[in-house]
mmCIF file of C-alpha atoms and ligand atoms in Angstrom:
data_model
loop_
_atom_site.group_PDB
_atom_site.id
_atom_site.type_symbol
_atom_site.label_atom_id
_atom_site.label_comp_id
_atom_site.label_asym_id
_atom_site.label_seq_id
_atom_site.Cartn_x
_atom_site.Cartn_y
_atom_site.Cartn_z
ATOM 1 C CA MET A 1 -11.389 4.865 31.745
ATOM 2 C CA GLY A 2 -12.713 1.880 33.722
ATOM 3 C CA ALA A 3 -10.605 -1.012 34.949
ATOM 4 C CA VAL A 4 -9.601 -3.371 32.190
ATOM 5 C CA THR A 5 -9.876 -7.118 32.657
ATOM 6 C CA VAL A 6 -7.016 -8.616 30.724
ATOM 7 C CA PRO A 7 -7.234 -12.077 29.158
ATOM 8 C CA THR A 8 -6.148 -14.934 31.439
ATOM 9 C CA PRO A 9 -3.198 -17.198 30.527
ATOM 10 C CA ALA A 10 -5.780 -19.883 29.665
ATOM 11 C CA GLU A 11 -7.473 -17.532 27.188
ATOM 12 C CA ILE A 12 -4.101 -16.671 25.644
ATOM 13 C CA GLU A 13 -3.432 -20.418 25.210
ATOM 14 C CA ARG A 14 -6.838 -20.910 23.605
ATOM 15 C CA ALA A 15 -6.131 -18.018 21.251
ATOM 16 C CA ALA A 16 -2.734 -19.479 20.279
ATOM 17 C CA ALA A 17 -4.387 -22.867 19.637
ATOM 18 C CA CYS A 18 -7.039 -21.149 17.544
ATOM 19 C CA LEU A 19 -4.344 -19.533 15.356
ATOM 20 C CA ARG A 20 -2.643 -22.939 14.915
ATOM 21 C CA ARG A 21 -5.930 -24.366 13.588
ATOM 22 C CA GLY A 22 -6.162 -21.592 10.994
ATOM 23 C CA GLY A 23 -8.559 -19.507 13.091
ATOM 24 C CA LEU A 24 -8.804 -15.731 13.361
ATOM 25 C CA VAL A 25 -7.969 -13.962 16.614
ATOM 26 C CA ALA A 26 -8.388 -10.219 17.077
ATOM 27 C CA PHE A 27 -5.958 -8.794 19.607
ATOM 28 C CA PRO A 28 -4.944 -5.404 20.991
ATOM 29 C CA THR A 29 -1.673 -3.726 20.105
ATOM 30 C CA GLU A 30 -0.415 -0.353 21.334
ATOM 31 C CA THR A 31 -1.547 1.205 18.035
ATOM 32 C CA VAL A 32 -4.867 -0.363 17.000
ATOM 33 C CA TYR A 33 -6.492 -3.805 17.247
ATOM 34 C CA GLY A 34 -5.201 -6.356 14.753
ATOM 35 C CA LEU A 35 -7.020 -9.254 13.115
ATOM 36 C CA GLY A 36 -4.556 -12.107 13.431
ATOM 37 C CA ALA A 37 -4.000 -15.276 11.437
ATOM 38 C CA HIS A 38 -1.058 -17.690 11.321
ATOM 39 C CA ALA A 39 1.053 -16.094 8.592
ATOM 40 C CA THR A 40 2.125 -19.401 7.045
ATOM 41 C CA ASN A 41 -1.278 -21.096 7.258
ATOM 42 C CA ALA A 42 -2.978 -20.848 3.861
ATOM 43 C CA ASP A 43 -6.503 -21.404 5.221
ATOM 44 C CA GLY A 44 -6.002 -18.838 7.962
ATOM 45 C CA MET A 45 -4.741 -16.275 5.477
ATOM 46 C CA GLU A 46 -7.648 -16.958 3.121
ATOM 47 C CA ARG A 47 -10.123 -16.438 5.970
ATOM 48 C CA LEU A 48 -8.304 -13.254 6.976
ATOM 49 C CA TYR A 49 -8.757 -11.582 3.607
ATOM 50 C CA ALA A 50 -12.361 -12.769 3.373
ATOM 51 C CA ALA A 51 -13.244 -11.454 6.841
ATOM 52 C CA LYS A 52 -11.786 -8.047 6.090
ATOM 53 C CA ASP A 53 -13.221 -7.951 2.588
ATOM 54 C CA ARG A 54 -9.759 -6.810 1.573
ATOM 55 C CA PRO A 55 -8.148 -7.127 -1.866
ATOM 56 C CA ARG A 56 -5.702 -10.074 -1.966
ATOM 57 C CA SER A 57 -3.055 -7.812 -3.495
ATOM 58 C CA HIS A 58 -2.676 -5.747 -0.323
ATOM 59 C CA PRO A 59 0.177 -6.986 1.879
ATOM 60 C CA VAL A 60 -0.267 -7.507 5.622
ATOM 61 C CA ILE A 61 2.161 -6.933 8.482
ATOM 62 C CA VAL A 62 3.648 -9.987 10.218
ATOM 63 C CA HIS A 63 3.772 -9.538 13.996
ATOM 64 C CA LEU A 64 6.602 -11.158 15.931
ATOM 65 C CA ALA A 65 7.346 -11.671 19.630
ATOM 66 C CA HIS A 66 11.053 -10.799 19.335
ATOM 67 C CA ALA A 67 13.328 -8.795 17.055
ATOM 68 C CA GLU A 68 15.588 -11.878 16.737
ATOM 69 C CA GLN A 69 12.869 -13.536 14.614
ATOM 70 C CA VAL A 70 13.413 -10.979 11.840
ATOM 71 C CA ASP A 71 15.969 -13.183 10.111
ATOM 72 C CA ASP A 72 13.404 -15.990 9.748
ATOM 73 C CA TRP A 73 11.254 -13.648 7.652
ATOM 74 C CA ALA A 74 13.661 -11.254 5.935
ATOM 75 C CA VAL A 75 16.972 -11.353 4.066
ATOM 76 C CA ASP A 76 19.585 -8.655 3.330
ATOM 77 C CA VAL A 77 18.495 -6.663 6.384
ATOM 78 C CA PRO A 78 20.409 -3.363 6.202
ATOM 79 C CA LEU A 79 22.138 -1.770 9.195
ATOM 80 C CA GLY A 80 19.630 1.089 9.237
ATOM 81 C CA ALA A 81 16.810 -1.411 9.725
ATOM 82 C CA ARG A 82 18.742 -3.149 12.512
ATOM 83 C CA ALA A 83 19.203 0.227 14.191
ATOM 84 C CA LEU A 84 15.489 1.029 13.890
ATOM 85 C CA ALA A 85 14.538 -2.364 15.318
ATOM 86 C CA ALA A 86 16.975 -1.959 18.202
ATOM 87 C CA ALA A 87 15.747 1.541 19.020
ATOM 88 C CA CYS A 88 11.994 1.155 18.477
ATOM 89 C CA TRP A 89 10.985 -2.480 19.116
ATOM 90 C CA PRO A 90 8.855 -3.431 20.817
ATOM 91 C CA GLY A 91 6.946 -0.411 19.557
ATOM 92 C CA PRO A 92 4.792 1.260 16.897
ATOM 93 C CA LEU A 93 7.158 0.746 13.952
ATOM 94 C CA THR A 94 6.827 -1.561 10.942
ATOM 95 C CA LEU A 95 9.867 -2.366 8.817
ATOM 96 C CA VAL A 96 9.445 -3.361 5.185
ATOM 97 C CA LEU A 97 12.293 -5.699 4.246
ATOM 98 C CA ARG A 98 13.208 -8.138 1.492
ATOM 99 C CA ARG A 99 11.273 -11.308 2.202
ATOM 100 C CA SER A 100 12.831 -14.670 3.011
ATOM 101 C CA GLY A 101 11.861 -17.958 1.353
ATOM 102 C CA ARG A 102 9.399 -18.909 4.080
ATOM 103 C CA VAL A 103 7.128 -15.890 3.540
ATOM 104 C CA PRO A 104 4.034 -16.946 1.556
ATOM 105 C CA ASP A 105 2.648 -14.792 -1.263
ATOM 106 C CA ALA A 106 -0.605 -14.481 0.676
ATOM 107 C CA VAL A 107 1.235 -12.276 3.199
ATOM 108 C CA THR A 108 2.995 -10.005 0.741
ATOM 109 C CA GLY A 109 0.331 -9.566 -1.917
ATOM 110 C CA GLY A 110 2.951 -10.837 -4.363
ATOM 111 C CA GLU A 111 5.550 -8.148 -3.469
ATOM 112 C CA ASP A 112 9.118 -9.291 -2.846
ATOM 113 C CA THR A 113 9.091 -7.534 0.508
ATOM 114 C CA VAL A 114 7.504 -8.235 3.893
ATOM 115 C CA GLY A 115 6.308 -5.877 6.636
ATOM 116 C CA LEU A 116 7.431 -6.880 10.144
ATOM 117 C CA ARG A 117 6.622 -5.485 13.556
ATOM 118 C CA VAL A 118 7.142 -6.338 17.238
ATOM 119 C CA PRO A 119 4.238 -4.702 19.094
ATOM 120 C CA ASP A 120 4.522 -3.164 22.564
ATOM 121 C CA GLN A 121 1.364 -4.332 24.296
ATOM 122 C CA PRO A 122 1.223 -6.989 27.026
ATOM 123 C CA VAL A 123 -1.679 -9.008 25.569
ATOM 124 C CA ALA A 124 -0.112 -8.973 22.092
ATOM 125 C CA ALA A 125 3.264 -9.943 23.575
ATOM 126 C CA ALA A 126 1.712 -12.834 25.530
ATOM 127 C CA LEU A 127 -0.159 -14.107 22.469
ATOM 128 C CA LEU A 128 2.881 -13.889 20.177
ATOM 129 C CA ALA A 129 5.112 -15.588 22.749
ATOM 130 C CA ALA A 130 2.595 -18.399 23.352
ATOM 131 C CA PHE A 131 2.044 -18.882 19.612
ATOM 132 C CA GLY A 132 5.743 -18.748 18.772
ATOM 133 C CA ASP A 133 5.402 -18.004 15.047
ATOM 134 C CA GLY A 134 4.524 -14.944 12.945
ATOM 135 C CA VAL A 135 0.984 -13.571 13.126
ATOM 136 C CA ALA A 136 -0.248 -11.729 10.046
ATOM 137 C CA ALA A 137 -2.508 -8.948 11.248
ATOM 138 C CA PRO A 138 -4.085 -6.042 9.442
ATOM 139 C CA SER A 139 -6.137 -3.605 11.500
ATOM 140 C CA ALA A 140 -9.293 -5.441 12.643
ATOM 141 C CA ASN A 141 -11.783 -3.275 10.743
ATOM 142 C CA ARG A 142 -13.660 -3.922 7.510
ATOM 143 C CA PHE A 143 -11.654 -2.610 4.550
ATOM 144 C CA GLY A 144 -11.991 1.163 4.209
ATOM 145 C CA ARG A 145 -13.283 1.812 7.744
ATOM 146 C CA VAL A 146 -11.364 3.544 10.540
ATOM 147 C CA SER A 147 -9.165 1.232 12.576
ATOM 148 C CA PRO A 148 -10.579 -0.221 15.816
ATOM 149 C CA THR A 149 -9.058 0.941 19.104
ATOM 150 C CA THR A 150 -11.324 -1.074 21.434
ATOM 151 C CA ALA A 151 -12.587 -4.664 21.446
ATOM 152 C CA ALA A 152 -16.132 -3.307 21.001
ATOM 153 C CA HIS A 153 -15.094 -1.639 17.717
ATOM 154 C CA VAL A 154 -13.764 -4.994 16.501
ATOM 155 C CA ARG A 155 -16.999 -6.791 17.352
ATOM 156 C CA ALA A 156 -19.048 -4.057 15.690
ATOM 157 C CA ASP A 157 -17.019 -4.334 12.463
ATOM 158 C CA LEU A 158 -16.238 -8.037 12.243
ATOM 159 C CA GLY A 159 -18.791 -9.773 14.502
ATOM 160 C CA ASP A 160 -19.045 -13.426 13.544
ATOM 161 C CA HIS A 161 -16.109 -13.273 11.137
ATOM 162 C CA VAL A 162 -13.630 -13.587 13.986
ATOM 163 C CA ASP A 163 -13.219 -16.654 16.231
ATOM 164 C CA MET A 164 -11.924 -14.808 19.295
ATOM 165 C CA VAL A 165 -11.473 -11.202 20.386
ATOM 166 C CA LEU A 166 -8.873 -10.640 23.101
ATOM 167 C CA ASP A 167 -9.786 -7.519 25.046
ATOM 168 C CA GLY A 168 -6.871 -5.426 26.255
ATOM 169 C CA GLY A 169 -8.803 -2.202 26.778
ATOM 170 C CA PRO A 170 -8.365 0.930 24.656
ATOM 171 C CA CYS A 171 -5.142 1.196 22.618
ATOM 172 C CA ARG A 172 -2.446 3.450 24.105
ATOM 173 C CA VAL A 173 -1.272 5.106 20.848
ATOM 174 C CA GLY A 174 -4.468 4.927 18.797
ATOM 175 C CA VAL A 175 -3.050 5.462 15.299
ATOM 176 C CA GLU A 176 -1.367 2.818 13.148
ATOM 177 C CA SER A 177 2.364 2.129 13.201
ATOM 178 C CA THR A 178 4.967 4.149 11.338
ATOM 179 C CA ILE A 179 6.064 2.154 8.273
ATOM 180 C CA VAL A 180 9.631 2.471 6.981
ATOM 181 C CA ASP A 181 10.598 0.672 3.791
ATOM 182 C CA CYS A 182 14.187 -0.507 4.204
ATOM 183 C CA SER A 183 14.128 -2.891 1.242
ATOM 184 C CA THR A 184 16.091 -0.590 -1.080
ATOM 185 C CA ASP A 185 19.219 1.584 -0.590
ATOM 186 C CA ARG A 186 16.974 4.571 0.061
ATOM 187 C CA PRO A 187 14.867 4.223 3.234
ATOM 188 C CA ARG A 188 11.356 5.519 2.664
ATOM 189 C CA LEU A 189 8.593 6.492 5.044
ATOM 190 C CA LEU A 190 5.427 4.770 3.798
ATOM 191 C CA ARG A 191 3.155 5.770 6.686
ATOM 192 C CA THR A 192 3.544 8.223 9.554
ATOM 193 C CA GLY A 193 2.801 7.146 13.100
ATOM 194 C CA ALA A 194 3.804 7.930 16.660
ATOM 195 C CA ILE A 195 7.457 7.488 15.690
ATOM 196 C CA GLY A 196 8.012 10.594 13.591
ATOM 197 C CA ARG A 197 10.127 11.079 10.505
ATOM 198 C CA ASP A 198 12.746 13.177 12.348
ATOM 199 C CA HIS A 199 13.083 10.385 14.915
ATOM 200 C CA VAL A 200 13.536 7.791 12.155
ATOM 201 C CA GLU A 201 16.134 9.997 10.437
ATOM 202 C CA ALA A 202 18.055 10.464 13.686
ATOM 203 C CA ILE A 203 18.208 6.694 14.170
ATOM 204 C CA VAL A 204 19.263 5.771 10.629
ATOM 205 C CA GLY A 205 21.559 8.786 10.387
ATOM 206 C CA ARG A 206 20.321 9.912 6.983
ATOM 207 C CA ARG A 207 17.432 11.556 5.236
ATOM 208 C CA VAL A 208 14.317 9.437 4.843
ATOM 209 C CA VAL A 209 12.157 10.132 1.825
ATOM 210 C CA ALA A 210 8.450 10.334 2.537
ATOM 211 C CA SER A 211 6.552 8.273 0.009
ATOM 212 C CA VAL A 212 3.106 9.809 -0.322
ATOM 213 C CA ALA A 213 -0.074 8.917 -2.206
ATOM 214 C CA ALA A 214 0.419 5.936 -4.442
ATOM 215 C CA SER A 215 -0.879 6.703 -7.911
ATOM 216 C CA ASP A 216 -0.613 5.218 -11.364
ATOM 217 C CA ALA A 217 1.831 7.997 -12.201
ATOM 218 C CA ASP A 218 4.226 6.705 -9.571
ATOM 219 C CA ALA A 219 5.192 3.329 -10.945
ATOM 220 C CA ASP A 220 7.320 2.166 -8.025
ATOM 221 C CA ALA A 221 4.888 3.303 -5.353
ATOM 222 C CA PRO A 222 4.030 0.442 -2.979
ATOM 223 C CA ARG A 223 0.551 -1.034 -3.004
ATOM 224 C CA ALA A 224 -0.315 0.149 0.479
ATOM 225 C CA PRO A 225 -3.979 0.952 1.157
ATOM 226 C CA GLY A 226 -2.943 3.299 3.942
ATOM 227 C CA THR A 227 -1.202 5.377 1.306
ATOM 228 C CA LEU A 228 -4.206 5.814 -0.960
ATOM 229 C CA PRO A 229 -5.517 9.395 -0.795
ATOM 230 C CA ARG A 230 -8.796 8.272 0.780
ATOM 231 C CA HIS A 231 -8.783 5.221 3.005
ATOM 232 C CA TYR A 232 -9.707 6.016 6.603
ATOM 233 C CA ALA A 233 -13.236 7.073 5.921
ATOM 234 C CA PRO A 234 -16.278 7.851 8.037
ATOM 235 C CA VAL A 235 -19.663 7.772 6.264
ATOM 236 C CA ALA A 236 -20.476 11.414 7.037
ATOM 237 C CA ALA A 237 -18.348 14.036 5.287
ATOM 238 C CA LEU A 238 -15.316 15.116 7.305
ATOM 239 C CA GLU A 239 -13.957 18.645 7.180
ATOM 240 C CA VAL A 240 -10.788 19.693 8.988
ATOM 241 C CA THR A 241 -9.647 23.132 9.984
ATOM 242 C CA THR A 242 -7.509 24.857 12.594
ATOM 243 C CA ARG A 243 -8.837 24.739 16.149
ATOM 244 C CA ASP A 244 -9.633 28.480 16.250
ATOM 245 C CA ARG A 245 -11.817 28.142 13.139
ATOM 246 C CA VAL A 246 -13.817 25.051 14.115
ATOM 247 C CA ALA A 247 -16.746 26.800 15.819
ATOM 248 C CA GLY A 248 -17.150 29.405 13.050
ATOM 249 C CA HIS A 249 -16.957 26.754 10.340
ATOM 250 C CA ALA A 250 -19.542 24.569 12.087
ATOM 251 C CA ALA A 251 -21.850 27.586 12.473
ATOM 252 C CA SER A 252 -21.648 28.468 8.798
ATOM 253 C CA LEU A 253 -22.370 24.858 7.771
ATOM 254 C CA ARG A 254 -25.384 24.792 10.122
ATOM 255 C CA GLY A 255 -26.504 28.090 8.637
ATOM 256 C CA ALA A 256 -26.528 26.316 5.278
ATOM 257 C CA GLY A 257 -28.818 23.602 6.701
ATOM 258 C CA ARG A 258 -26.223 20.873 7.231
ATOM 259 C CA ARG A 259 -26.392 18.656 10.332
ATOM 260 C CA VAL A 260 -22.994 19.137 11.945
ATOM 261 C CA VAL A 261 -21.040 17.485 14.740
ATOM 262 C CA VAL A 262 -17.800 18.983 16.020
ATOM 263 C CA LEU A 263 -15.272 16.282 16.867
ATOM 264 C CA ASP A 264 -14.534 16.205 20.583
ATOM 265 C CA ALA A 265 -10.750 16.513 20.203
ATOM 266 C CA PRO A 266 -8.323 16.839 23.138
ATOM 267 C CA THR A 267 -5.620 19.512 22.799
ATOM 268 C CA ASP A 268 -2.886 17.160 23.982
ATOM 269 C CA PRO A 269 -1.692 15.315 20.836
ATOM 270 C CA GLN A 270 -1.051 11.987 22.603
ATOM 271 C CA GLU A 271 -4.555 12.068 24.040
ATOM 272 C CA TYR A 272 -5.991 13.144 20.685
ATOM 273 C CA GLY A 273 -4.283 10.178 19.008
ATOM 274 C CA ARG A 274 -5.665 7.770 21.599
ATOM 275 C CA VAL A 275 -9.280 8.844 21.097
ATOM 276 C CA LEU A 276 -9.273 9.921 17.421
ATOM 277 C CA TYR A 277 -10.832 6.808 15.896
ATOM 278 C CA ALA A 278 -13.297 6.217 18.746
ATOM 279 C CA ARG A 279 -14.526 9.812 18.487
ATOM 280 C CA LEU A 280 -14.798 9.559 14.692
ATOM 281 C CA ARG A 281 -16.934 6.437 15.094
ATOM 282 C CA GLU A 282 -19.164 8.168 17.677
ATOM 283 C CA ALA A 283 -19.502 11.292 15.558
ATOM 284 C CA ASP A 284 -20.343 9.281 12.448
ATOM 285 C CA ALA A 285 -24.058 8.884 13.252
ATOM 286 C CA PRO A 286 -26.800 8.435 10.604
ATOM 287 C CA ASP A 287 -28.271 11.878 11.349
ATOM 288 C CA VAL A 288 -24.954 13.667 10.784
ATOM 289 C CA ASP A 289 -24.018 15.229 7.447
ATOM 290 C CA VAL A 290 -20.663 16.740 8.350
ATOM 291 C CA ILE A 291 -18.077 16.118 11.066
ATOM 292 C CA VAL A 292 -15.821 19.124 11.685
ATOM 293 C CA ALA A 293 -12.466 18.203 13.255
ATOM 294 C CA PRO A 294 -9.661 20.442 14.522
ATOM 295 C CA LEU A 295 -6.099 19.830 13.360
ATOM 296 C CA PRO A 296 -3.464 19.623 16.088
ATOM 297 C CA ASP A 297 -1.689 22.963 16.580
ATOM 298 C CA ILE A 298 1.248 23.525 14.206
ATOM 299 C CA ALA A 299 3.751 23.140 17.059
ATOM 300 C CA ASP A 300 2.251 19.705 17.841
ATOM 301 C CA GLN A 301 2.432 18.425 14.260
ATOM 302 C CA VAL A 302 5.350 16.081 14.911
ATOM 303 C CA GLY A 303 5.261 12.385 15.849
ATOM 304 C CA VAL A 304 1.708 11.342 16.644
ATOM 305 C CA GLY A 305 0.519 14.909 15.927
ATOM 306 C CA ALA A 306 1.759 14.555 12.336
ATOM 307 C CA ALA A 307 0.073 11.154 12.110
ATOM 308 C CA ILE A 308 -3.232 12.684 13.250
ATOM 309 C CA VAL A 309 -2.967 15.344 10.527
ATOM 310 C CA ASP A 310 -2.257 12.613 7.989
ATOM 311 C CA ARG A 311 -5.235 10.443 9.034
ATOM 312 C CA LEU A 312 -7.620 13.416 9.226
ATOM 313 C CA ARG A 313 -6.607 14.677 5.787
ATOM 314 C CA ARG A 314 -7.079 11.241 4.233
ATOM 315 C CA ALA A 315 -10.453 10.783 5.908
ATOM 316 C CA ALA A 316 -11.471 14.253 4.697
ATOM 317 C CA HIS A 317 -10.422 13.549 1.116
ATOM 318 C CA PRO A 318 -13.589 13.890 -1.030
HETATM 319 O O1 LIG B 401 -0.246 -0.398 13.740
HETATM 320 C C1 LIG B 401 -0.347 -1.215 12.822
HETATM 321 O O2 LIG B 401 0.493 -1.307 11.916
HETATM 322 C C2 LIG B 401 -1.567 -2.130 12.842
HETATM 323 C C3 LIG B 401 -1.439 -3.107 14.001
HETATM 324 C C4 LIG B 401 -2.519 -4.143 14.022
HETATM 325 O O3 LIG B 401 -0.170 -3.698 13.982
HETATM 326 N N1 LIG B 401 -1.697 -2.831 11.603
HETATM 327 C C5 LIG B 401 -2.095 -2.211 10.469
HETATM 328 O O4 LIG B 401 -2.247 -3.083 9.401
HETATM 329 O O5 LIG B 401 -2.308 -1.018 10.398
HETATM 330 P P1 LIG B 401 -2.960 -2.659 8.036
HETATM 331 O O6 LIG B 401 -2.982 -3.901 7.224
HETATM 332 O O7 LIG B 401 -4.261 -2.023 8.323
HETATM 333 O O8 LIG B 401 -1.955 -1.658 7.416
HETATM 334 C C6 LIG B 401 -0.680 -2.155 7.072
HETATM 335 C C7 LIG B 401 -0.079 -1.306 6.015
HETATM 336 C C8 LIG B 401 -0.851 -1.364 4.720
HETATM 337 O O9 LIG B 401 -0.899 -0.069 4.177
HETATM 338 C C9 LIG B 401 -0.001 -2.306 3.886
HETATM 339 O O10 LIG B 401 -0.163 -2.103 2.517
HETATM 340 C C10 LIG B 401 1.378 -1.964 4.377
HETATM 341 O O11 LIG B 401 1.215 -1.825 5.748
HETATM 342 N N2 LIG B 401 2.319 -3.036 4.111
HETATM 343 C C11 LIG B 401 2.357 -4.250 4.672
HETATM 344 N N3 LIG B 401 3.330 -5.000 4.122
HETATM 345 C C12 LIG B 401 3.921 -4.223 3.198
HETATM 346 C C13 LIG B 401 4.964 -4.405 2.251
HETATM 347 N N4 LIG B 401 5.618 -5.559 2.156
HETATM 348 N N5 LIG B 401 5.289 -3.373 1.439
HETATM 349 C C14 LIG B 401 4.643 -2.203 1.517
HETATM 350 N N6 LIG B 401 3.632 -1.964 2.368
HETATM 351 C C15 LIG B 401 3.276 -2.963 3.185
HETATM 352 MG MG1 LIG B 402 -5.865 -0.876 8.186
#
């Protein structure tokens, strides 16, 4: 990894001013790059959805500089959520809470809840502190594409649709935040991330139900695109298997005339998480029919390892 030139204080100020004018600023977080807009600016939010080509009914996460700002955005915050915020923020955790009166519908997709997160990344922290208010930010990719983990990915996906891209180098975690819905009496895990379910359960001191694939059959399932069976999708087909079977599987596909790339996947789960989306983008070339990716070893399928399994399985969903 080369040296990273971080944005200057003057650039951070320009970015904050841009958000105040209703502009769009892409910025790094520890998970993936976000596409930011001032959460309470109607024009900014309209531009955000247009740039991402994202359905207006899909809620976005509001990013905050400090945990103390939670009470500006949420009401009836339960003790379990306070404990999660205290233990994990700043960090790769999003809390879904009952929204306060100042949260516009554009942020929540009409739900009566809001997703909040305090990211753990110096450029994000500087931007949020300079701006002072909530920044609505989905991942800075076009809808349905893998999330960007470098500034170059953002430019490739969004180009002219974004006013500024703050470059903070490659993201440290590389997969999206863990989402815990604390808006009802039963905490639910809506998305796995680097903070694993067992960790969440230890902090809240109770079992946390995992809420999987939203479907019409599940009436109270949240409208979360990350929870659709297929969402993180390369153009080539993706097939996943255990590491010991990857070479044999690739050989048999080649034998059948398919053009195959084996995903260059580190064995260390943290490292795998960091590079997963970049390697998927690289592998997803026009002359490739199938990408074959190894799952993390069973023993590593906790925390970020579990999140990698989740993202790979969704991307592999036919
Ligand atoms: O790591 C992350 O969370 C990154 C960085 C930029 O912070 N953001 C991110 O945003 O992944 P996005 O929009 O790509 O995914 C956010 C997920 C979506 O599945 C959305 O539906 C869900 O969070 N979400 C947001 N607000 C929600 C709410 N009020 N209720 C249920 N789900 C919500
Ligand atoms: Mg996304």
